[in-house]
PDB file of C-alpha atoms in Angstrom:
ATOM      1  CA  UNK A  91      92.242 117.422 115.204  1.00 47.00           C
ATOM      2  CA  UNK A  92      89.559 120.047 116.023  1.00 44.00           C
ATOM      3  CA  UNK A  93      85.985 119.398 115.398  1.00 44.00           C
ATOM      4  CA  UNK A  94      86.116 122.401 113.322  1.00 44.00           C
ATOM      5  CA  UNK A  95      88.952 120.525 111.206  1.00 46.00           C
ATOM      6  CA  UNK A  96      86.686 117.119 110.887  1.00 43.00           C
ATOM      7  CA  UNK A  97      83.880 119.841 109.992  1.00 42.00           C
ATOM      8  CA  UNK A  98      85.594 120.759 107.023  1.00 50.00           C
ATOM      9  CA  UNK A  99      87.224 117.736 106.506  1.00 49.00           C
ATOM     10  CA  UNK A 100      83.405 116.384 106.438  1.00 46.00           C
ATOM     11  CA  UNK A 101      82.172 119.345 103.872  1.00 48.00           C
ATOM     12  CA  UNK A 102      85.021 119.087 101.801  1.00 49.00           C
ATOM     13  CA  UNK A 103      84.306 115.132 101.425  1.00 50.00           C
ATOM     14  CA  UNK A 104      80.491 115.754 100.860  1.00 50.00           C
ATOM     15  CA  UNK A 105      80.655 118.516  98.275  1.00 55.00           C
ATOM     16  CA  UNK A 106      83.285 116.053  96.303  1.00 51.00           C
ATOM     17  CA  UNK A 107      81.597 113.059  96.583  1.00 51.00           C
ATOM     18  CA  UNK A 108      78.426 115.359  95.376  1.00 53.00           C
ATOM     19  CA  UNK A 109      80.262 116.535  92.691  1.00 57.00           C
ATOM     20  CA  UNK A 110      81.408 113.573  91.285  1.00 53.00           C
ATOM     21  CA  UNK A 111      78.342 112.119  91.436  1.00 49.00           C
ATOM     22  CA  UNK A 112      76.566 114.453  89.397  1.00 53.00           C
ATOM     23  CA  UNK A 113      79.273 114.218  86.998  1.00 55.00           C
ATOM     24  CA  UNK A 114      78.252 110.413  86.688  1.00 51.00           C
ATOM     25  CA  UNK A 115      74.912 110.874  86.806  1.00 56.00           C
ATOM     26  CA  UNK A 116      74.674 113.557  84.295  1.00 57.00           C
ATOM     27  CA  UNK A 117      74.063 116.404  87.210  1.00 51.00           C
ATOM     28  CA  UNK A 118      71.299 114.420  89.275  1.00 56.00           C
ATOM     29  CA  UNK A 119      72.129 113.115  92.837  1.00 52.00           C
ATOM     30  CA  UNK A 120      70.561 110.179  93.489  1.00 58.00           C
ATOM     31  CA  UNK A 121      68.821 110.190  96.787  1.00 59.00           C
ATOM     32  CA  UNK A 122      70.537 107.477  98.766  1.00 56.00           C
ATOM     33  CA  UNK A 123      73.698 108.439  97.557  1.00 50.00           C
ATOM     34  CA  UNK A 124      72.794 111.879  99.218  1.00 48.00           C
ATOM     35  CA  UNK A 125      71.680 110.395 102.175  1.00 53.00           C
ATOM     36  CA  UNK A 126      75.009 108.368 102.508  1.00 52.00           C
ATOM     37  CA  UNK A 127      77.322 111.083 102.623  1.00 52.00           C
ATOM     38  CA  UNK A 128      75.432 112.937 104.498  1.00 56.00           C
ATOM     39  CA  UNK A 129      75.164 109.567 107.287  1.00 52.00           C
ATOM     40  CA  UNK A 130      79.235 109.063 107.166  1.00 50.00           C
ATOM     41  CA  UNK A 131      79.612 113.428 107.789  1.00 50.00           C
ATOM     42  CA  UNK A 132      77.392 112.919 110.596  1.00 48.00           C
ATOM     43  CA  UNK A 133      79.543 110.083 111.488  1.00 47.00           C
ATOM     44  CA  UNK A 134      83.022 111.744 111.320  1.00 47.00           C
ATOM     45  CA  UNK A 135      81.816 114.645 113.297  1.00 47.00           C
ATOM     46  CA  UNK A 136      80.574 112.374 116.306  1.00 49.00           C
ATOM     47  CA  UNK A 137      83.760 110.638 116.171  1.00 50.00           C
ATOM     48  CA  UNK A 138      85.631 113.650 116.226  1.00 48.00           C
ATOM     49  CA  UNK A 139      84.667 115.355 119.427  1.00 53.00           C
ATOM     50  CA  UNK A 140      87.611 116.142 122.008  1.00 56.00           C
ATOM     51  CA  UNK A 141      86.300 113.479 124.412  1.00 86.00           C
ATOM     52  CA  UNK A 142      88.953 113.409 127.248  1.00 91.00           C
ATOM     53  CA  UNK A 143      89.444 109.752 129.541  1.00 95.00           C
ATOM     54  CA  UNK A 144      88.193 109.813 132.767  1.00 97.00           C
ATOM     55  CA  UNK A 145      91.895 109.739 133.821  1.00 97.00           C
ATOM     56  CA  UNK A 146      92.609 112.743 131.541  1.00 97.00           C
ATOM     57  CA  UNK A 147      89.602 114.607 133.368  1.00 97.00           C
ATOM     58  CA  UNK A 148      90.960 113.369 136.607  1.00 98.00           C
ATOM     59  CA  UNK A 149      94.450 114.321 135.754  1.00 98.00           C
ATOM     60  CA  UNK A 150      93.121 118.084 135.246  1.00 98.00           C
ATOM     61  CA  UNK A 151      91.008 118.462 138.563  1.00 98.00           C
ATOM     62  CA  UNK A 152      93.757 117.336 140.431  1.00 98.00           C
ATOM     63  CA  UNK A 153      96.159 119.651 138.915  1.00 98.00           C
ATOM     64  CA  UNK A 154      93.495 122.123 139.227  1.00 98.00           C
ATOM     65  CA  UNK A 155      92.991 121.837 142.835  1.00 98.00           C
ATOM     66  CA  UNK A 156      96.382 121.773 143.735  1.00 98.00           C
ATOM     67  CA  UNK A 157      97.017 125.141 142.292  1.00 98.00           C
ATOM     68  CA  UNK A 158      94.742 126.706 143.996  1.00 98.00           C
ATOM     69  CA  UNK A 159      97.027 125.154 146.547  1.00 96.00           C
ATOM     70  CA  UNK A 160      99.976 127.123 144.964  1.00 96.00           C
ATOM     71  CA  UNK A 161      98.026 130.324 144.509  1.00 97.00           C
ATOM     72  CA  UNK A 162      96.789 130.097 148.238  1.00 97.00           C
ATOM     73  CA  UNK A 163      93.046 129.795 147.669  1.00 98.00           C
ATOM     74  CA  UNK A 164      92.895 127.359 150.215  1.00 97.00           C
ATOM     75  CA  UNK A 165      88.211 127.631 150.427  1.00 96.00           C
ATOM     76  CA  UNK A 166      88.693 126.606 146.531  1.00 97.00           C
ATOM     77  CA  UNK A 167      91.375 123.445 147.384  1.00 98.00           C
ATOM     78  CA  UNK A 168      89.236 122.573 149.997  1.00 97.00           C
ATOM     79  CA  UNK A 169      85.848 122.846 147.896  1.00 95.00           C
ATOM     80  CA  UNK A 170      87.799 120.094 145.961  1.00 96.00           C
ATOM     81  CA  UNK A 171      87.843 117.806 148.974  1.00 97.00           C
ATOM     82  CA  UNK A 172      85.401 114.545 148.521  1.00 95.00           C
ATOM     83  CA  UNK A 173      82.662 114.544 151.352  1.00 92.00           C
ATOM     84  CA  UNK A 174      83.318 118.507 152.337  1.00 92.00           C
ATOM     85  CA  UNK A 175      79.746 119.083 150.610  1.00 88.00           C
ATOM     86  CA  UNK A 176      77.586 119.497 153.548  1.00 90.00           C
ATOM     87  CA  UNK A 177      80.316 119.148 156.944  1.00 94.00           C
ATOM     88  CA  UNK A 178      80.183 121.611 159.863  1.00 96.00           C
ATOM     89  CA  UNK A 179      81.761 125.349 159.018  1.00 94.00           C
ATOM     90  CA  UNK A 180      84.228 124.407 162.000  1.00 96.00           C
ATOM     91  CA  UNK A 181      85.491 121.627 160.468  1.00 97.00           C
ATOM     92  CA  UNK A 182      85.901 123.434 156.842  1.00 96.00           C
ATOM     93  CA  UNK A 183      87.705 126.005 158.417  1.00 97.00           C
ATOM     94  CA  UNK A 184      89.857 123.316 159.575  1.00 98.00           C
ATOM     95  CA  UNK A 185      90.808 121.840 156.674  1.00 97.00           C
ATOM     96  CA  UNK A 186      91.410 125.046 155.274  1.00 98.00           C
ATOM     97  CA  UNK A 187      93.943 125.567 158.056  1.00 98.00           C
ATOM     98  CA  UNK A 188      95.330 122.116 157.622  1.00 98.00           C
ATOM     99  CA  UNK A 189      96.102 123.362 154.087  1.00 97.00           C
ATOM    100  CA  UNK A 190      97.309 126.881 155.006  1.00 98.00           C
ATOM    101  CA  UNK A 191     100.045 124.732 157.109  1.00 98.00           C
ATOM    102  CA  UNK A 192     100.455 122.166 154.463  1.00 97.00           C
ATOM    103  CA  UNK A 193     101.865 125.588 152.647  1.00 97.00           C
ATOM    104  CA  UNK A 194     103.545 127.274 155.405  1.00 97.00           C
ATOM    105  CA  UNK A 195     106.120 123.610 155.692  1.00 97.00           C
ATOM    106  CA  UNK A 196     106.820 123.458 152.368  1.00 97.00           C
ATOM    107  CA  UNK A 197     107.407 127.074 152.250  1.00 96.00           C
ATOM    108  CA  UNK A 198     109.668 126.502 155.104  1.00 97.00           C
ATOM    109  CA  UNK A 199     111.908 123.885 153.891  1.00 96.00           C
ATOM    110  CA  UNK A 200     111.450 124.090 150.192  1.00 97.00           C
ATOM    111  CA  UNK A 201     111.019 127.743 148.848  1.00 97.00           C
ATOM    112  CA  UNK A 202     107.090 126.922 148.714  1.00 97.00           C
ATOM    113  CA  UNK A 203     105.897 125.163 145.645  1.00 97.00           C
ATOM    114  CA  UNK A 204     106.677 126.973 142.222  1.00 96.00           C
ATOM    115  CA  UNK A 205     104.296 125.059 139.715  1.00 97.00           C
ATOM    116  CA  UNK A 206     102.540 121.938 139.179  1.00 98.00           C
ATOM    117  CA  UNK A 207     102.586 119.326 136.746  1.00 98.00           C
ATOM    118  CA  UNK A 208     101.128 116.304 135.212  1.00 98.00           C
ATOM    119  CA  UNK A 209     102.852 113.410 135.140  1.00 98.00           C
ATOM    120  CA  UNK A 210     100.430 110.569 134.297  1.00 98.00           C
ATOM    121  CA  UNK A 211      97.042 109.318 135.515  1.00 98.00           C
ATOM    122  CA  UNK A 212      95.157 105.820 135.502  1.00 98.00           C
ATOM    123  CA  UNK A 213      91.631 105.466 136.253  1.00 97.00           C
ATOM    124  CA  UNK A 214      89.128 102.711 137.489  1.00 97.00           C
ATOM    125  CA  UNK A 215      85.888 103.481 135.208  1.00 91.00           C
ATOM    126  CA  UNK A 216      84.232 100.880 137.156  1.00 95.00           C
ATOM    127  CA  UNK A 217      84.749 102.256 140.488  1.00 96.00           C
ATOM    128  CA  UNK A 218      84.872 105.938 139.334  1.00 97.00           C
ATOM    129  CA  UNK A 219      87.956 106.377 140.926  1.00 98.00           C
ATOM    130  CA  UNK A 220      91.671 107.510 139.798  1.00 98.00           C
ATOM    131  CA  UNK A 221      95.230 108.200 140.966  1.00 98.00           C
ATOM    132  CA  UNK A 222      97.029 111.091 139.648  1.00 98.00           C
ATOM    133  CA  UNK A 223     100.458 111.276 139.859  1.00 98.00           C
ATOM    134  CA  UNK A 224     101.757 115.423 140.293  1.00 98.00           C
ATOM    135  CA  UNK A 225     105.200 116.730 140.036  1.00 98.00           C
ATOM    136  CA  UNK A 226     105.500 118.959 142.871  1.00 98.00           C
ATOM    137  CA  UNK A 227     108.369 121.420 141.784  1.00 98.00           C
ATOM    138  CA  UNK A 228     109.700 123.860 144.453  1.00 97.00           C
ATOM    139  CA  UNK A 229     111.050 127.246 144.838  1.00 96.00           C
ATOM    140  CA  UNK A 230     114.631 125.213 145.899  1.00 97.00           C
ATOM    141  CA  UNK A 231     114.692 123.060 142.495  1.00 96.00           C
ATOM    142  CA  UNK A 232     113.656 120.073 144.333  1.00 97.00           C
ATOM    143  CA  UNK A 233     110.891 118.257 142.818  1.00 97.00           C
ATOM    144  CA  UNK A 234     108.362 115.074 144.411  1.00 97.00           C
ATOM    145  CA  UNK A 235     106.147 113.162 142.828  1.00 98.00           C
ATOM    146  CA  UNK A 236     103.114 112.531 144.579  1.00 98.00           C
ATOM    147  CA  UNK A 237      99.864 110.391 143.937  1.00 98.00           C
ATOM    148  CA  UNK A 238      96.675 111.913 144.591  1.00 98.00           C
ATOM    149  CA  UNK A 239      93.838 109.439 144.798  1.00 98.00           C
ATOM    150  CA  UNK A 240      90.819 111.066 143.483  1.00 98.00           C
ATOM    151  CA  UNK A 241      87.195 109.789 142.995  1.00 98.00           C
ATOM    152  CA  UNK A 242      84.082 110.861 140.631  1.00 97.00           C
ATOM    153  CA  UNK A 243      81.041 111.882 142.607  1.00 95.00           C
ATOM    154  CA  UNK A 244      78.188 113.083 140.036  1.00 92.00           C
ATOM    155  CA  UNK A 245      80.421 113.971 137.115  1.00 92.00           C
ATOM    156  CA  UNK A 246      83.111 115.630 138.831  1.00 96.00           C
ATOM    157  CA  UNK A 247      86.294 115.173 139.967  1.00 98.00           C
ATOM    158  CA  UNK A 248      87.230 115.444 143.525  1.00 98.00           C
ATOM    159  CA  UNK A 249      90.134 114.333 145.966  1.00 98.00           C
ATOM    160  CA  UNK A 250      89.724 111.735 148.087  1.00 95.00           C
TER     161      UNK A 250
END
């Protein structure tokens, strides 16, 4: 359900319950009674929101980061490594190698990998941390499952 679906879910139950009332009370709302429905609208629409779980969230970035993977953006997988913030240039353009050959093998004895997907996540909300399991499916029909650990670091997601 959207929030603009609880919206109108939320109108729709305040102009009814406003209607009836005034029926009832001969066309005058009475003030708390206004004040009610307008409390348990505000309510439904804060209960509404598309809040995702840290393991949803978690879920995504990983998936995000590994197709960039796919796509061969291999600065933007990287920039999704945890602690790559402020390292050396050298040693980014390492890891971006590392990556280009992480590629190049799979490539080599799979057909490369086609596409990505979800499989499940958990996460520790006390730790900020998370493992996401991928399905790695490849350009020879194979497919591996893999778990990426990832952690939170100021809101965002990042692999570890």
């Amino acid at each position: 359900m959207t929030n603009c679906d609880v919206l109108e879910m939320a109108i729709h139950t305040t102009e009814c319950t406003k209607r009836m009332v005034m029926k009832a009370r001969g066309m005058r709302l009475h003030p708390v009674l206004l004040f009610m429905t307008i409390a348990l609208s505000a309510v439904l629409l804060s209960c509404s929101g598309n809040d995702k779980s840290p393991a949803d969230m978690a879920a995504e970035a990983a998936k995000v980061y590994y197709d960039h993977l796919v796509a061969e953006r291999y600065a933007d997988y990287v920039s999704g490594l945890s602690g790559t913030d402020n390292i050396p240039a050298s040693y980014r353009e390492q890891l971006v190698v590392n990556a280009k050959q992480f590629v190049a093998e799979q490539r080599k004895e799979h057909g490369g990998i086609s596409t990505v997907n979800i499989v499940r996540a958990t996460a520790d909300s006390v730790n900020h941390t998370a493992d996401v399991f991928l399905q790695l499916c490849f350009g020879d029909s194979t497919r591996e499952e893999i778990v990426v650990p990832m952690v939170e670091n100021g809101g965002r997601w990042l692999l570890r």
